[in-house]
XYZ file of C-alpha atoms in Angstrom:
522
model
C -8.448 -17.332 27.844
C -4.780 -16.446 28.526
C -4.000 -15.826 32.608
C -3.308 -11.920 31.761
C -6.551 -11.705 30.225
C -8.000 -13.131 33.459
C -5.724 -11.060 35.768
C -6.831 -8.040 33.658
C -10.802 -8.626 34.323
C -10.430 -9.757 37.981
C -8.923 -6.464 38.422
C -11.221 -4.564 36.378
C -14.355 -6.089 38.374
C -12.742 -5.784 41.721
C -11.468 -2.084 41.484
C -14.939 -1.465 40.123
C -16.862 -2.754 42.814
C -14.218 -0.932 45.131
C -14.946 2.337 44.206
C -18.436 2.025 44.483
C -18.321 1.008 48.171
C -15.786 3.230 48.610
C -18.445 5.880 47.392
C -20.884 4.998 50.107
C -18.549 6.403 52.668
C -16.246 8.771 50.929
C -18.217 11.632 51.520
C -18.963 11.837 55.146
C -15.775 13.215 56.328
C -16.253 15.801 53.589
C -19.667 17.295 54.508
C -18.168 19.923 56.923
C -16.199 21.240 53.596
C -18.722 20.951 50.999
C -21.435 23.043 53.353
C -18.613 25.557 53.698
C -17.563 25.947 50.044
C -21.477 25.910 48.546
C -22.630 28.002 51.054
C -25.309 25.558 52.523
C -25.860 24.148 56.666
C -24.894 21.030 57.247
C -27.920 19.593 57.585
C -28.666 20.294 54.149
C -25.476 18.921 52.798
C -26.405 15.854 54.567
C -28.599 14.909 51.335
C -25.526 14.578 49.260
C -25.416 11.027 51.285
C -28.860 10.648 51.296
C -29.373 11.005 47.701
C -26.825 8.294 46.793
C -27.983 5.904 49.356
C -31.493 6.264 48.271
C -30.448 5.479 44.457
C -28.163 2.850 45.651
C -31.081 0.688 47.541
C -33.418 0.864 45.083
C -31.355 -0.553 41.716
C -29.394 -3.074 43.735
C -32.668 -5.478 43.682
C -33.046 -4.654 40.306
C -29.883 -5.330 38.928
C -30.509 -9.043 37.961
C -33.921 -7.557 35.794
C -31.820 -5.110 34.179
C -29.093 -7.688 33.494
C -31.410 -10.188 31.471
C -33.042 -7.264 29.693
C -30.334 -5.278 28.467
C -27.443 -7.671 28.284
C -25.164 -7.698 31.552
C -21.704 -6.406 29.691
C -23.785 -3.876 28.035
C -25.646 -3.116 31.369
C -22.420 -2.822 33.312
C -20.592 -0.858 30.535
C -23.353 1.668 30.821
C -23.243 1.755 34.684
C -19.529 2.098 34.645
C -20.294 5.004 32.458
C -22.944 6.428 34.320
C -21.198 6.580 37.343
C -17.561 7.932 35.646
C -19.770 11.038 34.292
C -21.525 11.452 37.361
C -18.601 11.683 39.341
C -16.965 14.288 36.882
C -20.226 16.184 37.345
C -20.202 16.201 40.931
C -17.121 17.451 41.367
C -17.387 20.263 38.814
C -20.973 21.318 40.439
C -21.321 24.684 42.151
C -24.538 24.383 43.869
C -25.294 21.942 46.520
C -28.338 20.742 44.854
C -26.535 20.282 41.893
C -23.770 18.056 43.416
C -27.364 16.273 45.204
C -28.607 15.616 41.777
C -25.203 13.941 40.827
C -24.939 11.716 43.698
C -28.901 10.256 42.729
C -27.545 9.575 39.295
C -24.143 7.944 40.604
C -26.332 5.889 43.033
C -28.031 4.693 39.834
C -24.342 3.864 37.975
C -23.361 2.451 41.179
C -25.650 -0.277 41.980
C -24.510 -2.562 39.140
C -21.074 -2.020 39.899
C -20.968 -4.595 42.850
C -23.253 -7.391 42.192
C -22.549 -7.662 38.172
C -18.805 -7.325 39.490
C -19.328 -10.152 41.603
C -20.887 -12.601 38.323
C -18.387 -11.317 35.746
C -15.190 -12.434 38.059
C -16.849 -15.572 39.156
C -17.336 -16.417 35.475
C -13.665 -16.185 35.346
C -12.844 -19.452 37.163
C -13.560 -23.048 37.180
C -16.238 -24.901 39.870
C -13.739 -25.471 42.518
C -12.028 -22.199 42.512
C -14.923 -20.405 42.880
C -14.592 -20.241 46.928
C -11.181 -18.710 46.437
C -13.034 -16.610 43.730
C -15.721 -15.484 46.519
C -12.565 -14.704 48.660
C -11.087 -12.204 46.536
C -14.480 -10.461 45.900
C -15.591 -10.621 49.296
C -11.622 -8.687 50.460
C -13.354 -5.347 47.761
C -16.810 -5.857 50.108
C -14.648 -5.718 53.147
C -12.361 -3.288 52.148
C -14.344 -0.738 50.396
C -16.285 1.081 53.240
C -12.857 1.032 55.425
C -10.946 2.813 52.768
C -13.377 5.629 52.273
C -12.866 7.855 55.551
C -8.822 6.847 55.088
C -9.075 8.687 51.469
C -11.589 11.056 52.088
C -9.739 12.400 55.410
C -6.678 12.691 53.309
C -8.218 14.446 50.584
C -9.996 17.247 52.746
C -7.095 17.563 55.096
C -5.156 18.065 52.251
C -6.883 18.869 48.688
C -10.294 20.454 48.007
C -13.392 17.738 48.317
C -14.205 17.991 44.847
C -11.215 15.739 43.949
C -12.989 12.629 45.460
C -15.549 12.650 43.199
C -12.480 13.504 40.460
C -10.422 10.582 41.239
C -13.360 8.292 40.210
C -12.754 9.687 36.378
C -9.449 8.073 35.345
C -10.531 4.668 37.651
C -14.129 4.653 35.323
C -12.364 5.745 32.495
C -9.505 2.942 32.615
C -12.717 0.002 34.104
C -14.867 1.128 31.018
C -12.176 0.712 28.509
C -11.206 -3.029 30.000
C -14.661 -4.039 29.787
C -15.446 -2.808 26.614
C -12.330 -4.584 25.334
C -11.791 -7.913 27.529
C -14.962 -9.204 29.303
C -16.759 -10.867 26.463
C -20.801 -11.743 26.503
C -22.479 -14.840 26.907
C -24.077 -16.664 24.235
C -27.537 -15.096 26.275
C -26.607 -12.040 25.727
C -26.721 -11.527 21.727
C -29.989 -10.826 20.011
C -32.037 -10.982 23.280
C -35.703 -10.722 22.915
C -36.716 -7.585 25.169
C -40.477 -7.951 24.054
C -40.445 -11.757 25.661
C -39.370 -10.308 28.647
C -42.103 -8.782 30.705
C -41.490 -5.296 32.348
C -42.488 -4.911 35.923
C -43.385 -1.942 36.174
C -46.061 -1.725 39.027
C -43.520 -3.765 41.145
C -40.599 -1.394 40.121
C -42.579 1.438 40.751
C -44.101 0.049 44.410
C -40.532 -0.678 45.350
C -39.291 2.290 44.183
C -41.431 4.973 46.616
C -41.377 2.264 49.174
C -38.130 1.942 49.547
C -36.760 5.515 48.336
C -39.191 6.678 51.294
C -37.806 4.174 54.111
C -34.196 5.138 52.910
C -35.097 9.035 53.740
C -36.971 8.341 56.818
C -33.655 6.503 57.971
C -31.283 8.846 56.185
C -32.793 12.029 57.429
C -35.155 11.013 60.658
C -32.552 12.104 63.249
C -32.426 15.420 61.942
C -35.965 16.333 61.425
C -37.147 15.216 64.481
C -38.574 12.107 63.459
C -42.428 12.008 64.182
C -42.554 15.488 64.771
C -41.913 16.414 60.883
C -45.006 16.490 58.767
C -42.747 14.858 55.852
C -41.526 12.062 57.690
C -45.055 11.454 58.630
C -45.992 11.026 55.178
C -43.072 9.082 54.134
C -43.829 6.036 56.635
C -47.112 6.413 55.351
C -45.473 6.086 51.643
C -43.372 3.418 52.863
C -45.687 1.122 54.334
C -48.631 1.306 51.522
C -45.590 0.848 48.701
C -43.469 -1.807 50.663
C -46.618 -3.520 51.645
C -48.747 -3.229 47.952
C -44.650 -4.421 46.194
C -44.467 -7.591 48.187
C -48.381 -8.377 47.533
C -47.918 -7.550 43.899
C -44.821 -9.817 43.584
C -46.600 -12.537 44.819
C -49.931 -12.314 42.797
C -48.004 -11.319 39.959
C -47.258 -13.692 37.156
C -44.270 -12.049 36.151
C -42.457 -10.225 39.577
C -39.685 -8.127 38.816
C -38.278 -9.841 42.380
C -39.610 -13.261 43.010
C -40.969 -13.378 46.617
C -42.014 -16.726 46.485
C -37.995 -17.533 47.217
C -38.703 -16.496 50.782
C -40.533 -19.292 51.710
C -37.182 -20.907 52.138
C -36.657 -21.350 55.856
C -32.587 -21.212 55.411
C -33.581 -18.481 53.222
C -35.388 -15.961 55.979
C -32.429 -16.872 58.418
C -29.759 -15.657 56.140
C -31.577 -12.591 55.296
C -31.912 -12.031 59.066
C -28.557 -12.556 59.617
C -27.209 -10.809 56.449
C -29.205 -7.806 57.630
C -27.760 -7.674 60.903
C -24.263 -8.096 59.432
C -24.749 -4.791 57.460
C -26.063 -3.379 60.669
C -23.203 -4.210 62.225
C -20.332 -3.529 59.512
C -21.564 -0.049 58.658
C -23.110 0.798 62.327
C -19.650 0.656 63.614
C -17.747 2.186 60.622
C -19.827 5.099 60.900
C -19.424 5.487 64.957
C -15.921 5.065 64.972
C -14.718 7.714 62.990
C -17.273 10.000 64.698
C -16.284 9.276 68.066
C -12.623 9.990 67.425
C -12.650 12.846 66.305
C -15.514 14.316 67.973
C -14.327 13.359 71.008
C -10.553 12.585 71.319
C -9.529 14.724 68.583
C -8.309 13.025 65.648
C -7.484 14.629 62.551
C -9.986 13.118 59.421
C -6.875 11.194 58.381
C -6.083 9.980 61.970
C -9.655 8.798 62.002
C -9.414 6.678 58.818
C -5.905 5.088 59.843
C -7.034 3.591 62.618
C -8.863 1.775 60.728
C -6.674 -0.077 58.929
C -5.744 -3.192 61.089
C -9.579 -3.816 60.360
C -8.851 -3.810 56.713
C -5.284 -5.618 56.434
C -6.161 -8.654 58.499
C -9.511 -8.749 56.007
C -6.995 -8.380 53.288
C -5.223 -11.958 54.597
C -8.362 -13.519 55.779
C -10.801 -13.399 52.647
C -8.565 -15.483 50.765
C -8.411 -18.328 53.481
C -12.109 -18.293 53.841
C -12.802 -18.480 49.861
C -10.418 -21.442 49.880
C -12.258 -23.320 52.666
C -15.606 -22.506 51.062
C -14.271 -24.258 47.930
C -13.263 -27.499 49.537
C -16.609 -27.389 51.030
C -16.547 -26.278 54.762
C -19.760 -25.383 55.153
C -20.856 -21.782 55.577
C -22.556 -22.064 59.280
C -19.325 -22.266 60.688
C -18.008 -19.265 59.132
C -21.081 -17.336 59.575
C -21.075 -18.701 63.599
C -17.180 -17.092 63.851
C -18.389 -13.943 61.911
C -20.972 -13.757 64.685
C -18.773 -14.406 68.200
C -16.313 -11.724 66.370
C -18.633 -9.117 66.244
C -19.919 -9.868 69.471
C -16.474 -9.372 70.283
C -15.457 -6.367 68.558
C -18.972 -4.246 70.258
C -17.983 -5.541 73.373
C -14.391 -4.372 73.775
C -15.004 -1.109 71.467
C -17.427 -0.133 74.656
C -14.206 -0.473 76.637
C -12.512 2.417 75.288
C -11.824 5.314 77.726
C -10.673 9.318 76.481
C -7.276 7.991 76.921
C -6.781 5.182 74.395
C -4.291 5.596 71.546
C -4.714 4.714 68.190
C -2.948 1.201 68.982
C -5.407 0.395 71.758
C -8.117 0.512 68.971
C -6.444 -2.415 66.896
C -7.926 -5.457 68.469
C -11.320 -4.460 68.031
C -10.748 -3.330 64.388
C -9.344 -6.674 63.555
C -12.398 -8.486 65.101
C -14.367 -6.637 62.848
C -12.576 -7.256 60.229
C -12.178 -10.678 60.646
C -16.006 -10.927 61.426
C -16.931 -9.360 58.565
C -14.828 -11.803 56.241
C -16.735 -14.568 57.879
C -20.167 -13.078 56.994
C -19.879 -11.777 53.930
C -19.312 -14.265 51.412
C -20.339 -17.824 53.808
C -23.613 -15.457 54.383
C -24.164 -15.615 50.635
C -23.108 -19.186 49.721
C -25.584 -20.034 52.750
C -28.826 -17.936 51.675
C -29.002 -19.868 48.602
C -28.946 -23.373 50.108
C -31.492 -25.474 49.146
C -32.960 -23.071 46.592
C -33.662 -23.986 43.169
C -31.219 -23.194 40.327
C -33.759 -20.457 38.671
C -34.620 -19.152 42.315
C -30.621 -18.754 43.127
C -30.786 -15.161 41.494
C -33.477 -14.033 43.177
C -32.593 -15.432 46.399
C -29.184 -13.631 46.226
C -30.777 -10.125 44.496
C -32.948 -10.521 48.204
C -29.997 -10.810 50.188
C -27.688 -8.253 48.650
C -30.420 -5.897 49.964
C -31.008 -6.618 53.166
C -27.269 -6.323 53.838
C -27.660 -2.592 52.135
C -30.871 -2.251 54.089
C -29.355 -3.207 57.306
C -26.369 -0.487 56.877
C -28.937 2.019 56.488
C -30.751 1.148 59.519
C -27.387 0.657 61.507
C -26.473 4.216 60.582
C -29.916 5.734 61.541
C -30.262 3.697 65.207
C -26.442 4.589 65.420
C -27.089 8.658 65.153
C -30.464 8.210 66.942
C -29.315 6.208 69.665
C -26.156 8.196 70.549
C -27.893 11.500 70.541
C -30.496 9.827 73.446
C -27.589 8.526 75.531
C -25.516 11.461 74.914
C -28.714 13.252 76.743
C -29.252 11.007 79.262
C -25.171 10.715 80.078
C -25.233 14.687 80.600
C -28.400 14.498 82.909
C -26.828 12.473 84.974
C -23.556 13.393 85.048
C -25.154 17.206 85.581
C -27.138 15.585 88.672
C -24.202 14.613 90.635
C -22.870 18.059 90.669
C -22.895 19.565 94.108
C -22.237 22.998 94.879
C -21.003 21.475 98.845
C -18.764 18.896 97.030
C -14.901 20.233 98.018
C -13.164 18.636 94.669
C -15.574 20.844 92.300
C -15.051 23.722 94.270
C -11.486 23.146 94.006
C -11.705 22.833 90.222
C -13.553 25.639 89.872
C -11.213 27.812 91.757
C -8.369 25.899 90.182
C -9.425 26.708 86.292
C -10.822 30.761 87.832
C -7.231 31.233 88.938
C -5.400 30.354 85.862
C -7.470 32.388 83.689
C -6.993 35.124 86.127
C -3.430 34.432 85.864
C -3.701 34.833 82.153
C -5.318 38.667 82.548
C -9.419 37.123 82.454
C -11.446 39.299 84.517
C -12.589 37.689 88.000
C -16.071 37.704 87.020
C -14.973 36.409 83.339
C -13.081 34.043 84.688
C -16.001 32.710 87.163
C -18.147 31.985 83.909
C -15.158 30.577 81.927
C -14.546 27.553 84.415
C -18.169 27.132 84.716
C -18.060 26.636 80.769
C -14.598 24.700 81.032
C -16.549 22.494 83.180
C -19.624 21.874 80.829
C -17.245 21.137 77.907
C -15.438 18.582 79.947
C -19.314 17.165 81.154
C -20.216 16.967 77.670
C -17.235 15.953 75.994
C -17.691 12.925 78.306
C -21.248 12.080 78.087
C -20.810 12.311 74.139
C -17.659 9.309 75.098
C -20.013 6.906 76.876
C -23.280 7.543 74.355
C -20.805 6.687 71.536
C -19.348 3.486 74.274
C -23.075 2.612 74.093
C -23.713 2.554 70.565
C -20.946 -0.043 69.799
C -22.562 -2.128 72.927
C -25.904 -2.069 70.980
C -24.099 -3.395 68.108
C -22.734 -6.380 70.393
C -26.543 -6.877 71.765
C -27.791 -6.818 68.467
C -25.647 -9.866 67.026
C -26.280 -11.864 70.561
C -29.989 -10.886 69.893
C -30.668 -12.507 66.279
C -28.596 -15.426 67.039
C -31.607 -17.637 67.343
C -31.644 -17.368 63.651
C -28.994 -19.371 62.688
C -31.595 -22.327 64.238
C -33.149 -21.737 60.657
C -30.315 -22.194 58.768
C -29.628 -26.048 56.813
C -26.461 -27.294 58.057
C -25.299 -28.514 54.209
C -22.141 -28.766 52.272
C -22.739 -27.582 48.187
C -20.823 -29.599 45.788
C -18.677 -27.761 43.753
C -21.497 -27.749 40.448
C -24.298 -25.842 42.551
C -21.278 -23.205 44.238
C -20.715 -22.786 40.158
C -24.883 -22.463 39.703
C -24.595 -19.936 42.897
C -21.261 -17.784 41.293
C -23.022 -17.634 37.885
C -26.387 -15.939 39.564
C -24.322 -14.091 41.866
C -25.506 -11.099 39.441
């Protein structure tokens, strides 16, 4: 294979991969837009993330399964397809429930995208290049959910929303073509038995309401009270009996769509542990921090997302450096031990932030998070697998490449839940220490009366106008220090589960099992 032809699929895999983690956060910044232009609240347009989360956590663990049954270059041709028509789809849909179908489907076209990415480029390099291999893959992992509020702010500030679903086309158009034409199939591939292999499809179907209904209870339990809706009743009912009847099926079953046996593997529980809290973290705090902005100290959409890019260029630097050390064989509990102290790092000083800050004050946090995240995201992979058997390696890494989607989805839920507490409790007692004897808020008061007066209010207006002045103000502030508090969870969290790491196996992989681990990496 010539160097262009492996400079051409390297790209082809990354960019893919890209755009569907780009595609998990894309559309947040847009909701506001999309309620306005389909006519629908925002509460309902909310499902338009919902439904492509939902699909998203649901294929991912099935991705290896589908791979083996249907070929993987003919399975990731057809998701790279799926999720190119989708996209065209969604942005040509005029009813919100139409775009909410669209977004299922491009969940479903999505979830190939980043773990058969990950085994096609790895394929593409020799034993002891694939840490610099798991560098470069890990800078898309990194990169992906920090680019999509930067592009989606820029696209609603400036275009109409529908042309982030549009500029998905010509990228799935171009990936499609490349892959049809340059990534070739292993000798497994041709003439593959599908009647030898067993379908699942009790443990498909278990894991399938199971988790579809935990991914709504998280996705939409802020907003419908949580306990207090009927639905959400039901669907922890749902996911309970189909989360708990999946993992007894899969290990009764002789032929488990996801073999649960894996997690016997002590090293194996810690990394899951800690891969889950790294998702917590990485998409807990990529969520709050464009929220807090520009709720809260104004920043445009695009402001929002640029702020965020000293996370994303030191990543950008980093990833390569930490592939390269993985290949010469530093083992992964060191990286995974900076990733942590990082994190810890960038909650910690986040909370720190006062209504003043400027965009500039924001950059050392973003680049411990970035930096963190390098250090989880690939070492976290290389280190769920040690000591697992070559057959179990796919499995094992199927497991983890969930929780770390799982753990995004519950760091976005506690996120929204846990600021909207705080932001209540904040108020109540900032509201508490108002005293109508207390000679500074009387001189407000009279301070913000006069100057409407000034401007032609009405005495009596006015009166009522500084009194609402003055609840803005207490509620802009309260909204500050719930949001202060959410990125301090996010710092307890990581100090929390590092016990953990006690259960990882401090052990170096030579550079044939990293090869085993790259291959499965699918």
């Amino acid at each position: 294979m010539s160097k262009y032809i492996k400079i051409i699929i390297v790209i082809t895999t990354i960019t893919a991969a890209m755009m569907e983690l780009i595609d998990t956060s894309i559309v947040n910044v847009a909701l506001n837009n999309i309620s306005g232009t389909l006519g629908a609240t925002l509460e309902d347009a909310s499902w338009v993330v919902t439904a492509y989360a939902i699909a998203n956590v649901i294929i991912i663990p099935l991705t290896g399964f589908l791979s083996r049954y249907f070929g993987r270059k003919n399975y990731y041709l057809a998701s790279i397809v799926i999720f190119t028509l989708s996209s065209y789809m969604c942005g040509s849909s005029t009813s919100l429930w139409m775009l909410v179908l669209w977004r299922f489907v491009q969940g479903i076209g999505g979830g190939a995208l980043l773990s058969v990415s990950q085994g096609i480029l790895f394929d593409q390099f020799k034993p002891e290049e694939k840490g610099i291999a798991g560098g470069i893959f890990g800078m898309g992992i990194v990169i992906g959910p920090t680019i999509g509020p930067i592009l989606g702010g820029y696209i609603v500030d400036n275009y109409h929303w529908a042309l982030i679903f549009d500029i998905n086309i010509p990228i799935g158009i171009a990936a499609a073509l490349l892959t049809w034409k340059f990534i070739d199939k292993k000798p497994d591939e041709y003439n593959i038995n599908k009647k030898a292999i067993p379908i699942d499809y009790i443990g498909i179907l278990s894991l399938t309401i199971g988790v579809g209904a935990l991914q709504y209870i998280l996705e939409k339990g802020q907003s419908d009270d949580w306990f207090q809706a009927q639905s959400i009743r039901y669907l922890t009912l749902a996911a309970i009996l189909g989360l708990g009847f999946f993992i007894w099926w899969e290990l009764h079953t002789k032929t488990p769509a996801i073999n649960l046996r894996v997690m016997k593997n002590r090293n194996l529980i810690g990394s899951n542990v800690l891969t889950f809290v790294c998702g917590f973290g990485l998409f807990g705090s990529v969520y709050l921090f464009p929220v807090m902005v520009q709720r809260v100290m104004g920043y445009t959409p695009t402001e929002a997302g640029l702020s965020m890019v000293p996370g994303a260029l030191v990543s950008i630097f980093a990833m390569p450096f930490i592939g390269a050390g993985l290949g010469k064989g530093i083992k992964p509990i060191y990286f995974v031990i900076a990733g942590f102290i990082l994190f810890i790092l960038h909650g910690y000083t986040s909370s720190l932030a006062t209504p003043e800050s400027g965009r500039w004050w924001f950059s050392l946090p973003q680049i411990f998070r970035g930096v963190g995240t390098g250090c989880l995201t690939v070492p976290l992979l290389s280190q769920a697998v040690v000591g697992l058997k070559p057959q179990d390696m796919p499995y094992g890494i199927s497991l983890n490449n969930m929780f770390r989607q799982l753990g995004g989805a519950f760091g976005i839920a506690i996120m929204n839940t846990y600021a909207t507490n705080r932001f209540a409790t904040h108020r109540s007692d900032l509201v508490s220490n108002l005293q109508n004897n207390n000679p500074l808020l009387t001189e407000r008061l009279n301070g913000i009366t006069q100057g409407m007066v000034a401007k032609g209010v009405n005495p009596i207006a006015a009166k009522q106008g500084a009194y609402g002045v003055l609840d803005h103000a207490l509620s802009n502030q309260a909204q500050m220090q719930a949001y202060l508090d959410g990125f301090l969870l996010i710092a307890v969290f990581f100090v929390c589960t590092i016990p953990f790491m006690l259960l990882l196996k401090n052990e170096s992989m030579d550079a044939e099992t990293r090869a085993k681990v790259a291959a499965a990496a699918h």
